[in-house]
Structure formats: structure tokens, C-alpha cells
Amino acid sequence: MDEIRDDRRNFLNWLIGGGLVAFLGSVFYPVYKYVIPPPSGEANVSQVKLPFKLKELQEDEKKSRIFKFGRNVGIILLTPENELKAFNAVCTHLDCTVQYRKDLSIIWCACHNGRYDLEGRNISGPPPRPLTVYTVHVDNATGDIFVAEAKG
């Protein structure tokens, strides 16, 4: 008789323990999936060919374009001295996308009025670090623009 009671007790303990584990899993698994983002399907790249040519950028009224650099966003601009400059377009303050202000000759972050000079250095506002600089190469024969990570 005691053996049957122990079997019932063990069965109830297993049932309650299993239910508790299932409940905790149903609560914490969605929280875990929300906090840890899934891996991106895009690869890291070290060089990209931009989908527009130098002539298009020269004719653009804003003299700048945003482009995709692997998982990141980049910005390329044509300075008043006709130099091509490319940077990571993510503000170092709170990850907003920056834009080129041709009228002020600065790179500007609209989120918190962060300002960078045309070398990518933070000159005012809350950004704590300069923008990451990319190397720009133009194929003069075709007008294709290549942007690569800067070495060093």
C-alpha cells in the first residue's frame, strides 16, 4: 500500500515539476528571443562598388548619397574642393543616420544636432567619437566608385 502511495506521490511531483518548467519556458523563451536579435544574413564586407557613378554624384543637388556597406550604412559626399569622402553614416552618439549639409559644409546628425567636419571629426554636439572613414577609389575609365575600409 505504501508503495502505491509513493508511486502516486512521485507521479504528482513529476507532473507539477514538469508543468513548472513548461510555464517558465513559455515566459522566458519569448523574452530571450526579444533581447537577443537573430543573426543577420548579410556578410561583413571590406569593399563595395557603389550603385551609382561619379557623374551622377556630381550632378546630384545634395552632392551626397547614402549607400549600403555590408551590414552598415555609409555616406559619400563631394566636398566643395571636389574631393570624394566616404564615412560610416551612423552617428557615434545614438546610432542615427547622418546627412551632408552642403550649405554648412558639415556632416550633421538630426537626432541631437551632432556635427562632424568633412574629415569625419566630431566638432560639436553630443557625438563622443569621429565617424569611421572609408577609402574611396574611382575608376576613371568607367566612373565606377569603390569604397573600402580604411587600413590602419
Coordinates of C-alpha atoms in Angstrom, one line a residue:
M1 CA 0.0 0.0 0.0
D2 CA 2.8 2.4 0.8
E3 CA 4.5 1.6 -2.4
I4 CA 1.4 2.7 -4.4
R5 CA 1.3 6.0 -2.4
D6 CA 4.9 6.6 -3.2
D7 CA 4.3 6.0 -6.9
R8 CA 1.4 8.4 -6.9
R9 CA 3.4 11.0 -5.0
N10 CA 6.3 10.6 -7.4
F11 CA 4.0 10.9 -10.3
L12 CA 2.4 14.1 -8.9
N13 CA 5.8 15.6 -8.2
W14 CA 7.0 14.9 -11.7
L15 CA 3.7 16.3 -13.2
I16 CA 4.0 19.5 -11.1
G17 CA 7.7 19.9 -11.8
G18 CA 7.2 19.4 -15.5
G19 CA 4.4 21.9 -15.6
L20 CA 6.5 24.5 -13.7
V21 CA 9.4 24.0 -16.2
A22 CA 7.0 24.4 -19.1
F23 CA 5.5 27.5 -17.6
L24 CA 8.9 29.1 -17.0
G25 CA 10.0 28.2 -20.6
S26 CA 6.9 29.8 -22.1
V27 CA 7.6 33.0 -20.1
F28 CA 11.4 33.3 -20.6
Y29 CA 11.8 32.0 -24.2
P30 CA 10.0 34.9 -25.8
V31 CA 11.9 37.4 -23.6
Y32 CA 15.2 35.7 -24.7
K33 CA 14.2 35.9 -28.4
Y34 CA 13.3 39.6 -28.0
V35 CA 16.5 40.6 -26.2
I36 CA 18.9 38.6 -28.4
P37 CA 18.3 39.5 -32.1
P38 CA 18.7 36.9 -34.7
P39 CA 21.9 36.8 -36.7
S40 CA 21.9 38.9 -39.8
G41 CA 22.1 37.1 -43.1
E42 CA 24.4 39.8 -44.6
A43 CA 28.1 39.3 -44.6
N44 CA 30.7 41.7 -43.4
V45 CA 32.4 43.3 -46.4
S46 CA 35.6 45.2 -46.8
Q47 CA 34.9 46.9 -50.2
V48 CA 31.8 47.7 -52.1
K49 CA 31.1 49.1 -55.6
L50 CA 28.5 51.8 -55.3
P51 CA 25.4 51.5 -57.4
F52 CA 25.9 54.9 -59.0
K53 CA 28.7 56.6 -60.9
L54 CA 30.8 59.6 -60.2
K55 CA 28.9 61.7 -62.8
E56 CA 25.6 61.0 -61.1
L57 CA 27.0 62.2 -57.8
Q58 CA 28.5 65.3 -59.4
E59 CA 25.1 66.1 -60.9
D60 CA 23.2 65.4 -57.7
E61 CA 21.9 68.6 -56.0
K62 CA 22.8 67.4 -52.5
K63 CA 26.3 66.2 -53.6
S64 CA 26.0 63.2 -51.3
R65 CA 24.4 59.8 -51.2
I66 CA 23.7 57.1 -48.7
F67 CA 24.9 53.6 -49.6
K68 CA 24.9 50.2 -48.0
F69 CA 28.3 49.0 -46.8
G70 CA 27.6 45.3 -45.8
R71 CA 25.6 45.5 -42.6
N72 CA 26.3 49.2 -42.2
V73 CA 25.2 52.4 -43.9
G74 CA 27.7 54.7 -45.5
I75 CA 27.6 58.2 -46.8
I76 CA 29.7 59.5 -49.7
L77 CA 29.9 63.2 -50.4
L78 CA 31.6 65.5 -52.8
T79 CA 33.3 68.4 -51.0
P80 CA 33.4 72.0 -52.3
E81 CA 37.0 71.2 -53.3
N82 CA 35.7 68.3 -55.5
E83 CA 37.1 65.6 -53.2
L84 CA 35.2 62.4 -52.6
K85 CA 34.9 61.5 -48.9
A86 CA 33.1 58.4 -47.5
F87 CA 32.2 57.6 -43.9
N88 CA 30.2 55.3 -41.9
A89 CA 26.8 57.1 -41.8
V90 CA 25.9 56.0 -38.3
C91 CA 26.3 58.8 -35.7
T92 CA 28.6 57.8 -32.8
H93 CA 26.1 59.2 -30.3
L94 CA 22.9 57.1 -30.6
D95 CA 23.2 55.4 -34.0
C96 CA 21.1 57.8 -36.0
T97 CA 21.9 58.2 -39.7
V98 CA 23.9 61.4 -40.5
Q99 CA 23.5 63.6 -43.6
Y100 CA 25.6 66.0 -45.5
R101 CA 24.7 69.7 -45.1
K102 CA 26.1 71.3 -48.2
D103 CA 25.0 74.8 -47.0
L104 CA 27.1 74.5 -43.8
S105 CA 29.8 72.2 -45.2
I106 CA 29.4 69.7 -42.3
I107 CA 28.0 66.3 -41.7
W108 CA 25.0 66.6 -39.5
C109 CA 23.1 64.3 -37.2
A110 CA 19.5 65.5 -37.0
C111 CA 18.7 63.5 -33.8
H112 CA 20.7 65.6 -31.4
N113 CA 22.3 68.2 -33.5
G114 CA 25.6 66.4 -33.7
R115 CA 28.1 67.9 -36.1
Y116 CA 31.2 66.5 -37.9
D117 CA 33.6 68.3 -40.1
L118 CA 34.3 67.0 -43.6
E119 CA 37.1 64.8 -42.3
G120 CA 34.6 63.0 -40.1
R121 CA 35.8 64.6 -36.8
N122 CA 33.1 65.4 -34.2
I123 CA 33.2 69.2 -33.8
S124 CA 30.1 69.9 -31.7
G125 CA 27.1 68.3 -30.1
P126 CA 26.9 65.0 -28.2
P127 CA 28.8 62.6 -30.5
P128 CA 31.7 61.2 -28.5
R129 CA 33.9 59.9 -31.4
P130 CA 34.6 60.7 -35.0
L131 CA 32.9 58.9 -37.9
T132 CA 34.7 55.8 -39.3
V133 CA 36.5 56.9 -42.5
Y134 CA 36.3 54.8 -45.7
T135 CA 38.8 54.9 -48.6
V136 CA 37.3 56.0 -51.9
H137 CA 38.7 54.9 -55.3
V138 CA 37.2 56.0 -58.6
D139 CA 37.8 54.0 -61.9
N140 CA 38.4 56.9 -64.3
A141 CA 37.6 54.8 -67.3
T142 CA 34.1 53.8 -66.2
G143 CA 33.3 56.3 -63.5
D144 CA 32.6 53.5 -61.0
I145 CA 33.1 54.3 -57.3
F146 CA 34.6 51.8 -54.9
V147 CA 34.6 52.3 -51.2
A148 CA 36.7 50.2 -48.8
E149 CA 37.5 50.1 -45.2
A150 CA 40.5 52.3 -44.4
K151 CA 43.6 50.4 -43.3
G152 CA 45.4 51.3 -40.1

